[in-house]
Coordinates of C-alpha atoms in Angstrom, one line a residue:
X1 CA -7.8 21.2 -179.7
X2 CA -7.0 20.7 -175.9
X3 CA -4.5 18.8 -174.1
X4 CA -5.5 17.0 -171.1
X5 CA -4.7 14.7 -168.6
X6 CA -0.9 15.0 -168.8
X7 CA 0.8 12.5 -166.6
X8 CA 4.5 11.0 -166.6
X9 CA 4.7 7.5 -164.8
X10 CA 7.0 6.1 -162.7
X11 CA 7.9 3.4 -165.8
X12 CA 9.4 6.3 -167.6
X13 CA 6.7 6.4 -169.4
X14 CA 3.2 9.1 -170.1
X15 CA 0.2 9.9 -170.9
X16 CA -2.0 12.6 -172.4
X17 CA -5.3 13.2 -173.8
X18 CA -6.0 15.4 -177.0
X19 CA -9.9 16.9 -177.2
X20 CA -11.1 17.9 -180.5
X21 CA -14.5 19.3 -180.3
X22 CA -17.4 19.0 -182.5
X23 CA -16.8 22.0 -184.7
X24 CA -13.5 20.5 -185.8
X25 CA -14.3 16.9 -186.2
X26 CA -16.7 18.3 -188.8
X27 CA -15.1 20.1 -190.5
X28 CA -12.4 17.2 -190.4
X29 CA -15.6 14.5 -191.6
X30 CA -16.3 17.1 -194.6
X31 CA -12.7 17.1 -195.5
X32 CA -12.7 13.2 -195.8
X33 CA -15.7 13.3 -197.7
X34 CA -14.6 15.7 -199.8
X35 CA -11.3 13.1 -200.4
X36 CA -13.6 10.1 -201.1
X37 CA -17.0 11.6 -202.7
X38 CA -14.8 11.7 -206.3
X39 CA -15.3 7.4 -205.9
X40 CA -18.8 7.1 -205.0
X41 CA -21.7 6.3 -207.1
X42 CA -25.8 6.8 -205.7
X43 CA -28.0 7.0 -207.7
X44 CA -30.1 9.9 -209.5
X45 CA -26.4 11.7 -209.0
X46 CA -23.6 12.3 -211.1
X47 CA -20.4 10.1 -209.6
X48 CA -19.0 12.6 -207.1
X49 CA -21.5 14.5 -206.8
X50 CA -23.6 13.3 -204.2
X51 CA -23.9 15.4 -201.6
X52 CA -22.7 14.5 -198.3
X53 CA -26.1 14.3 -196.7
X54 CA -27.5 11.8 -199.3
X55 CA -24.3 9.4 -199.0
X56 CA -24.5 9.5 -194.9
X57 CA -28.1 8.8 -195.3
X58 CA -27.5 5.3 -197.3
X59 CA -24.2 4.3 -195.4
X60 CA -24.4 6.0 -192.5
X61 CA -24.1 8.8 -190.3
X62 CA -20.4 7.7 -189.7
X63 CA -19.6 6.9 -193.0
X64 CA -16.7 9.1 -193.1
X65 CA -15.9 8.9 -189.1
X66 CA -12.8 6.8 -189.4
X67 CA -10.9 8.6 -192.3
X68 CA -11.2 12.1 -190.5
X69 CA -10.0 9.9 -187.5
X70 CA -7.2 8.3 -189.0
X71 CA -6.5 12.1 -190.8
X72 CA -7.0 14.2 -187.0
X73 CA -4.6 11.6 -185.3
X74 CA -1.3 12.7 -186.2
X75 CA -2.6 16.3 -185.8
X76 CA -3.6 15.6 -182.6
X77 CA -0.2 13.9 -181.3
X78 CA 1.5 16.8 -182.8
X79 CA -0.5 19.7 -181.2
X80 CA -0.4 17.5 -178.0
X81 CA 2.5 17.0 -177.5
X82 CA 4.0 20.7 -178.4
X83 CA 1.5 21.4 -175.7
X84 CA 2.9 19.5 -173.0
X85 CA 6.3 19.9 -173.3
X86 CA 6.7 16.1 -172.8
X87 CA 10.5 15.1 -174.8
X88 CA 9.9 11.7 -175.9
X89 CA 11.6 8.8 -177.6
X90 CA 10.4 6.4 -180.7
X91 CA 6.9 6.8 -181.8
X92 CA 3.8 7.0 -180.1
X93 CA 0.9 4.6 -179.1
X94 CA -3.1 5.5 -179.7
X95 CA -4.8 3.7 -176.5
X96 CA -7.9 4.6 -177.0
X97 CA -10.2 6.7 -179.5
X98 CA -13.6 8.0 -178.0
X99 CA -16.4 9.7 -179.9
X100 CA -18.9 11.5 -177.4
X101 CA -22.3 11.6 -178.4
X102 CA -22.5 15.5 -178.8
X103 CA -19.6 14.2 -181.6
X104 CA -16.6 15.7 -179.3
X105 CA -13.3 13.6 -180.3
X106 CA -10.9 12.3 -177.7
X107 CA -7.5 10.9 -177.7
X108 CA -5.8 8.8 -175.9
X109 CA -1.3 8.9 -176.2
X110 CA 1.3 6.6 -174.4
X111 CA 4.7 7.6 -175.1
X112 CA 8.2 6.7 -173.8
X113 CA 10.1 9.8 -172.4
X114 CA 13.4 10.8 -172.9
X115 CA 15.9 9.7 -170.1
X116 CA 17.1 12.3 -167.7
X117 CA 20.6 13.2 -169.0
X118 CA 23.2 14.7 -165.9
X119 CA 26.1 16.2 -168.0
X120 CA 29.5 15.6 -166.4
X121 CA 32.6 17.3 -167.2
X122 CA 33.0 17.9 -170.9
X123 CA 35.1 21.2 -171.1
X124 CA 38.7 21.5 -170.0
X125 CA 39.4 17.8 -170.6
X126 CA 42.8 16.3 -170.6
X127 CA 44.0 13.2 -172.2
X128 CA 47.2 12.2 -173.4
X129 CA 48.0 12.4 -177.3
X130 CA 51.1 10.8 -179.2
X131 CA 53.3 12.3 -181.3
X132 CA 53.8 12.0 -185.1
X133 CA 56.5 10.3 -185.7
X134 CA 58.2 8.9 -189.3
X135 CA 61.1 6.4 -188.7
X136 CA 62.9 4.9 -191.7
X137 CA 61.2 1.9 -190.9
X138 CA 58.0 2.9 -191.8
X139 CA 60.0 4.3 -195.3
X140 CA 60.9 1.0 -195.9
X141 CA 57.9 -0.2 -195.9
X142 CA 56.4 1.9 -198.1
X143 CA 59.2 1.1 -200.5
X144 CA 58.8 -2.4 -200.6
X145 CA 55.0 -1.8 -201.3
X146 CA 55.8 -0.2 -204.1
X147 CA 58.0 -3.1 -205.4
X148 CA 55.7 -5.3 -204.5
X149 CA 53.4 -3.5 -207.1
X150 CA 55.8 -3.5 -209.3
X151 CA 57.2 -7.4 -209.5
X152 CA 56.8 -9.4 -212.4
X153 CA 56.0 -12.9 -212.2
X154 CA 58.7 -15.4 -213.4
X155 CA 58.4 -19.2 -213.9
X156 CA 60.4 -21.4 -211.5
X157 CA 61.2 -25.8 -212.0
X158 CA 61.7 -26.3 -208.5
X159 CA 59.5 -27.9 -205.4
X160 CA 56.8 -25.4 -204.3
X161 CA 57.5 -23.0 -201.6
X162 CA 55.9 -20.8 -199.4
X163 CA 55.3 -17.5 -201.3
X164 CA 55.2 -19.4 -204.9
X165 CA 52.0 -19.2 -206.9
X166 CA 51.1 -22.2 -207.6
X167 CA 48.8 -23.0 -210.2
X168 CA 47.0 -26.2 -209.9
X169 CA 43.9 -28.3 -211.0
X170 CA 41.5 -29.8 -207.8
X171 CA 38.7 -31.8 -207.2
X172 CA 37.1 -32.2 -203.5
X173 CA 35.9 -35.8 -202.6
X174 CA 33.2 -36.6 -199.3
X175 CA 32.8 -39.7 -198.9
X176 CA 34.4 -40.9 -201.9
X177 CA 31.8 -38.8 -203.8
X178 CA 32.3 -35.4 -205.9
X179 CA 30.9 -32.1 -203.5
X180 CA 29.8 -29.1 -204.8
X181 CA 32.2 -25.8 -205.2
X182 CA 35.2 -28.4 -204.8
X183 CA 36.7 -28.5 -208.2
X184 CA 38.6 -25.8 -210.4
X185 CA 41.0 -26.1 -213.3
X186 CA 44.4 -23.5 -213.7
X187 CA 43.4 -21.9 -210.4
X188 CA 46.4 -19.7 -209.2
X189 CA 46.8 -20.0 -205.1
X190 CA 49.7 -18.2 -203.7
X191 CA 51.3 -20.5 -200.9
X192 CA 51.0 -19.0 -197.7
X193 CA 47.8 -16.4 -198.1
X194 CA 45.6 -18.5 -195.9
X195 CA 42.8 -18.3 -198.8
X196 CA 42.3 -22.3 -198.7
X197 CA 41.1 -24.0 -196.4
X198 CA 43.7 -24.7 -193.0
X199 CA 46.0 -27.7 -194.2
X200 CA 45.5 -27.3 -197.8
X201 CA 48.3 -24.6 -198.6
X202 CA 50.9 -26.6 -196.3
X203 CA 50.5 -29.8 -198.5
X204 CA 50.7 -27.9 -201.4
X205 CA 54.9 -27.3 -200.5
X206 CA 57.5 -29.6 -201.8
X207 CA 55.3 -30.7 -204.7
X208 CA 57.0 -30.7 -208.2
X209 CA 55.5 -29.5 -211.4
X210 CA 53.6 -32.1 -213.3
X211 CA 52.8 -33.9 -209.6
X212 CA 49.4 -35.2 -208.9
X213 CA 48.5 -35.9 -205.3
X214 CA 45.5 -36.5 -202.9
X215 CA 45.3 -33.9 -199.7
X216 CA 43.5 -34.8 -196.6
X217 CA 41.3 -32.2 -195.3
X218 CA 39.1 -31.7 -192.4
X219 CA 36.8 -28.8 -192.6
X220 CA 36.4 -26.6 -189.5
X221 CA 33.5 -26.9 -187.7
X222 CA 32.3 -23.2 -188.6
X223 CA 32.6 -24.3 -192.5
X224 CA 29.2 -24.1 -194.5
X225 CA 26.8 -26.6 -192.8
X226 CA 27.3 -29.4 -195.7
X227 CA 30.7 -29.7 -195.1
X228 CA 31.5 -28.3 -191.4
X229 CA 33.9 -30.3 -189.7
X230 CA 33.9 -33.4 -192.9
X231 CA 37.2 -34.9 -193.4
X232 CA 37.6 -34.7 -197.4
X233 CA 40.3 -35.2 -200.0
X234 CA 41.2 -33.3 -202.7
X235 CA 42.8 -34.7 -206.1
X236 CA 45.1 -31.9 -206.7
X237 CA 47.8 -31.7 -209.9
X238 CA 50.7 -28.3 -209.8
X239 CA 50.5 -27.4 -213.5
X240 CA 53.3 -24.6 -212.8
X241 CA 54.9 -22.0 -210.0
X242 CA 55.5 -18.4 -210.5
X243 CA 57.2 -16.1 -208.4
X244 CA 57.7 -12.2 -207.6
X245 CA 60.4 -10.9 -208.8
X246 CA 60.8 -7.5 -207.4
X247 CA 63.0 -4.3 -208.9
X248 CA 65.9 -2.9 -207.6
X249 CA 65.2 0.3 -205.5
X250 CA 67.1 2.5 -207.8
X251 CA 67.2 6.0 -209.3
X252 CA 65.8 4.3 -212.9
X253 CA 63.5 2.2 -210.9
X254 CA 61.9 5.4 -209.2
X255 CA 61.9 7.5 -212.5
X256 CA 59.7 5.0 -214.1
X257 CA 57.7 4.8 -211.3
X258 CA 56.9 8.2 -210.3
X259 CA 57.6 12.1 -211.0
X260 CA 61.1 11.9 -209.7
X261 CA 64.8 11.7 -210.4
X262 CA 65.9 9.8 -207.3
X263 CA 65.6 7.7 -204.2
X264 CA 66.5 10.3 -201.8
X265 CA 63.8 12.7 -203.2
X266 CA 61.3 10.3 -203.6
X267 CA 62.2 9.2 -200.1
X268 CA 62.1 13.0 -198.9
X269 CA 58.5 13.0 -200.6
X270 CA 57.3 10.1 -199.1
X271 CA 58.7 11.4 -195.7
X272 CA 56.2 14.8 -195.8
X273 CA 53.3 12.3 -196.6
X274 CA 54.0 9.9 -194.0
X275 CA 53.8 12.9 -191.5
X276 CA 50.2 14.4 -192.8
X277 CA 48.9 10.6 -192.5
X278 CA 50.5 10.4 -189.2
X279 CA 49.8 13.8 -187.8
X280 CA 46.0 12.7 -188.9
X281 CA 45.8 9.2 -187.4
X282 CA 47.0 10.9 -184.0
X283 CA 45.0 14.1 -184.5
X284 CA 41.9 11.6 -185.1
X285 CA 43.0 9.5 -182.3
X286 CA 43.2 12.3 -179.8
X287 CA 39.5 13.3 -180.5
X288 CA 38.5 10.2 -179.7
X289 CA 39.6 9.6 -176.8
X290 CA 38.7 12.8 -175.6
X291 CA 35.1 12.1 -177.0
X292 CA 35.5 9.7 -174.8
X293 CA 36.2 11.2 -171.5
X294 CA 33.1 13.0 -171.9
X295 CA 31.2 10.3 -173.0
X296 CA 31.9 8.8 -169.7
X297 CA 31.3 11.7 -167.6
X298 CA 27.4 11.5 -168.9
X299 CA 25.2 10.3 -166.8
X300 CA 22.1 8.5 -168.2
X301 CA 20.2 5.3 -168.4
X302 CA 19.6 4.4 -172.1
X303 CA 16.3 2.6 -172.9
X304 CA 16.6 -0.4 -174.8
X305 CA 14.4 1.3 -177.2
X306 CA 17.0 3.9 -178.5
X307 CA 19.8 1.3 -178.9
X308 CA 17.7 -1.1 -180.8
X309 CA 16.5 1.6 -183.2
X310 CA 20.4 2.7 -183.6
X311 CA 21.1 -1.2 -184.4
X312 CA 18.5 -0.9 -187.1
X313 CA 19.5 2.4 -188.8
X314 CA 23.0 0.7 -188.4
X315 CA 21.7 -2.3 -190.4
X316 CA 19.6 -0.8 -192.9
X317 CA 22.7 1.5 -193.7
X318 CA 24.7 -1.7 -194.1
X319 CA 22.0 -3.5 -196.1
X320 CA 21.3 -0.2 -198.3
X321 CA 25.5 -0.4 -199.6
X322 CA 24.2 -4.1 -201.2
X323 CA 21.0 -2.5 -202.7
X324 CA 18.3 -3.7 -199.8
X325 CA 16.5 -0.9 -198.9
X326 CA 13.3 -2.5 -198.6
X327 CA 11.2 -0.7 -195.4
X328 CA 9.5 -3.3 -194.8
X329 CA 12.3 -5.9 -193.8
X330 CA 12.4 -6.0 -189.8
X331 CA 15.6 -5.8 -188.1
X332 CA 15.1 -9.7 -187.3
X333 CA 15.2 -9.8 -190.9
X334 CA 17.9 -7.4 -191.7
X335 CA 20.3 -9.8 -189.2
X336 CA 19.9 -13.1 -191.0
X337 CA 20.1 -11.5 -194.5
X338 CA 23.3 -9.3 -193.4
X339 CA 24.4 -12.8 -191.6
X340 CA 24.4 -11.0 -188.2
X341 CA 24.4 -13.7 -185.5
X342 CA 23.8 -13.5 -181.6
X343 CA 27.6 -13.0 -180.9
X344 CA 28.1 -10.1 -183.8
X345 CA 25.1 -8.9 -182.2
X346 CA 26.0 -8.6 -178.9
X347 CA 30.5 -8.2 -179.5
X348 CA 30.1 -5.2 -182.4
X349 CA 26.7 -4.0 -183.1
X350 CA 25.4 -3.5 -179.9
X351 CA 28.5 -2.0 -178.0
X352 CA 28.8 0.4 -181.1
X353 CA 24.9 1.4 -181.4
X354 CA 25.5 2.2 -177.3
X355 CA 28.3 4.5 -178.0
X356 CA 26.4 6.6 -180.7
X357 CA 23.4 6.9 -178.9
X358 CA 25.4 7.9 -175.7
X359 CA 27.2 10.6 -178.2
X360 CA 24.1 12.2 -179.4
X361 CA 22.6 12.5 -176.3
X362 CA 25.9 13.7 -174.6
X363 CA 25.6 16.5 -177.8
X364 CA 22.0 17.1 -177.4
X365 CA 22.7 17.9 -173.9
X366 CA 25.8 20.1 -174.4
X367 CA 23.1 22.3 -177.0
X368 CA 21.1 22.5 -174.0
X369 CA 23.1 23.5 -171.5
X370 CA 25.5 26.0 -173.7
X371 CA 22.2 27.3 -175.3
X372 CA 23.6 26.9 -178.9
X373 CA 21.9 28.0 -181.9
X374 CA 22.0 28.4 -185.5
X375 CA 22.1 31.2 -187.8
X376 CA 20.5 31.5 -191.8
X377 CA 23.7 32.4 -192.3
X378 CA 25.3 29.6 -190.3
X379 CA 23.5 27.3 -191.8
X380 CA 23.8 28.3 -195.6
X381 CA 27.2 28.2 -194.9
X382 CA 26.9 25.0 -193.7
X383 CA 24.9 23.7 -196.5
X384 CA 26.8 25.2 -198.9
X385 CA 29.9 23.4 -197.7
X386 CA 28.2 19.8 -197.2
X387 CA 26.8 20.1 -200.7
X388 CA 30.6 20.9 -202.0
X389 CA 32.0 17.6 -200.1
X390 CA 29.6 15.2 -201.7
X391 CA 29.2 17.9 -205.1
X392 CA 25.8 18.3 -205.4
X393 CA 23.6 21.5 -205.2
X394 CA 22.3 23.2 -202.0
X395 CA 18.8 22.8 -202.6
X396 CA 19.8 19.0 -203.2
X397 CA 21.0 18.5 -199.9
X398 CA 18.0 20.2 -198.3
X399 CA 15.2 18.1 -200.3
X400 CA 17.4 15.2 -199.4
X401 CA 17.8 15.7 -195.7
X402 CA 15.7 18.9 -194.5
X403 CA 16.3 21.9 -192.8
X404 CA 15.5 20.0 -189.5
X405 CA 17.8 17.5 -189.9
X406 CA 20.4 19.5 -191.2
X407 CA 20.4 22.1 -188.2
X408 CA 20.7 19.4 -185.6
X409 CA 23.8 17.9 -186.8
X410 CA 25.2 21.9 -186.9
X411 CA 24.2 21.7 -183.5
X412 CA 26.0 18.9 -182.4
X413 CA 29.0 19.4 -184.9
X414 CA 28.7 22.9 -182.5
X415 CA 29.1 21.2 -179.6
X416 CA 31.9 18.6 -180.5
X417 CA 33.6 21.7 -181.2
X418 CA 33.1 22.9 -177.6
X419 CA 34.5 19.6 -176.0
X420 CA 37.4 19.3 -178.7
X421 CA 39.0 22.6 -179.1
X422 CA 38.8 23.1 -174.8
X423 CA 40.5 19.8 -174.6
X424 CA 44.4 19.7 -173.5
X425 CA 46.9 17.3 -175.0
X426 CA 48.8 15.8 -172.3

């Protein structure tokens, strides 16, 4: 093979021819009939046994042209560009195929290239960083969650409140007519969750037990389609209220609860957790921001096509956690089944898929520039540690992911180390 014609455009785009010559488009022709000869019957022959000669000679001399063609493509882009030394983005486009008559094979490639990436400051950076701090508040809190796990329900004869559960019996009316999804018998609704629809909670309080009585209701206007913005009514009866009755916070209480004798030591214990979580939100907090600063100090123009094919691995990695993980679904596709709208889109996705991209690059670029590299025994070590967080085997892992893929995220791992641990906390 030869590589010619290299050109990179002013579009950010290039171009380069691939020349396979006779020699090795035969041979590629004989491999293809080799592949296919196995389903061909002529007769006077065994099936598969026809010689090559006798099948071109009935079908044609080019009877196996386009499946050594189709087979020498991706060869060709390969070898090409290696050759060139052309760093591209997303995958390449075939613009034209040309057969010569002395049977000499020519390619022709488009690709996008990779943006030029100008690497700001990303060592030595300073930001500021908060400090981990436990205040009884914060104690409290965590005690009251634990009564609140441990309350039992009590029945109450008395108007309904906010916080009561209220169990109740209701049936939707539009238009004087029975709608779907609007009726339910012995449902339990805790006053005050804002899990009903707005106004339906709020009429709910000061009813007595045994009570029947109609609530009007408008939908909002972002409510299912059938119903968005309707004014309805609901027939609602309050068979009964319940409500939390939590424990006293006291030495029994926390010896049934956990593996100590009293409040103070549980306290003392929840104290030392509270400062790991703590020290971890602003350790995590800290790396952001500094991930940040450097992310900013990139310079580079990211083409669309990058940040659309981030929003897709972003969807299909939502869409594979419900089971979809059909290839074949386009990211159009992927939005409406994942309800993604215009405004998601454009809010969260989008502004998210940016910051990755800008990441990897900003990480690719560090490798660059720093020169980094990765041992075998870096990167069995590596492996062998990845495969003990998720436990499965080494060889697992590498099936899974391959060695490629697995060496470039050492890389960058390497390089976030370079811009985290040269970072100063203000």
């Amino acid at each position: 093979m030869i590589v010619k014609n290299i050109e990179k455009k002013e579009d950010k785009t290039a171009s380069f021819q691939v020349e396979i010559d006779a020699a090795e488009f035969d041979a590629a022709v004989n491999k293809a009939y080799n592949k296919a000869k196995g389903s061909i019957s002529v007769p006077g022959f065994r099936k598969g046994k026809a010689p090559r000669a006798i099948i071109e000679n009935m079908y044609g001399e080019d009877a196996f042209y386009q499946d050594a063609m189709d087979d020498l493509g991706p060869e060709a882009f390969v070898f090409g560009l290696e050759s060139s030394a052309l760093k591209i983005i997303g995958k390449p486009a075939i613009t034209n195929v040309d057969l010569s008559d002395e049977k000499v094979l020519t390619y022709d490639f488009a690709v996008e290239l990779y943006p030029e990436v100008k690497l700001g400051q990303y060592r030595g950076l300073v930001t500021k960083k908060e400090e981990a701090v436990v205040t009884d508040e914060m104690i409290d809190e965590k005690i009251e969650e634990l009564r609140k796990r441990n309350a039992r329900m009590v029945d109450v004869d008395r108007p309904a409140e906010m916080g009561d559960t209220a169990n109740i019996d209701f049936d939707g009316y539009l238009d004087g007519e029975q709608f779907d999804g609007g009726k339910a018998e012995g449902f339990s609704l805790e006053l005050g969750s804002n899990t009903f629809v707005p106004g339906f909670e709020e009429q709910v309080v000061g009813m007595q037990i045994g009570e029947e009585k109609d609530l009007d209701i408008t939908f909002p206007e972002n409510y299912v389609e059938n119903l968005a913005g309707k004014a309805v009514v609901f027939k609602v009866k309050l068979n009964g209220l319940t409500v939390a009755e939590l424990p006293e916070v006291d030495d029994e209480f926390i010896q049934d609860v956990s593996e100590f004798d009293t409040v103070d030591e549980y306290k003392a214990d929840l104290r030392e957790d509270l400062i790991v979580e703590e020290q971890d939100r602003v350790d995590t907090k800290f790396r952001s921001d500094i991930m940040e600063l450097a992310c900013n100090n990139l310079e580079v123009e990211i083409p669309e096509s990058m940040i659309m094919e981030k929003v897709d691995d972003m969807l299909r990695n939502y869409a594979a956690q419900f089971g979809i993980s059909d290839k074949e679904i386009s990211t159009e596709e992927l939005m409406k089944l994942m309800g993604v709208d215009d405004e998601t889109m454009e809010t969260a996705l989008r502004p998210s898929a940016i910051a990755q991209v800008k990441q990897d690059m900003l990480f690719d670029a560090i490798v660059e520039e720093e020169k980094l590299e990765v041992s075998d025994e870096e990167l069995d070590e590596y492996v062998q540690g990845a495969a003990q967080t998720v436990g499965a085997k080494p060889e697992d892992i590498i099936n899974h992911f391959g060695l490629s893929f697995i060496k470039n995220e050492f890389l960058k791992e390497k390089a976030s180390r370079i811009i985290i641990e040269t970072a100063t906390a203000e």
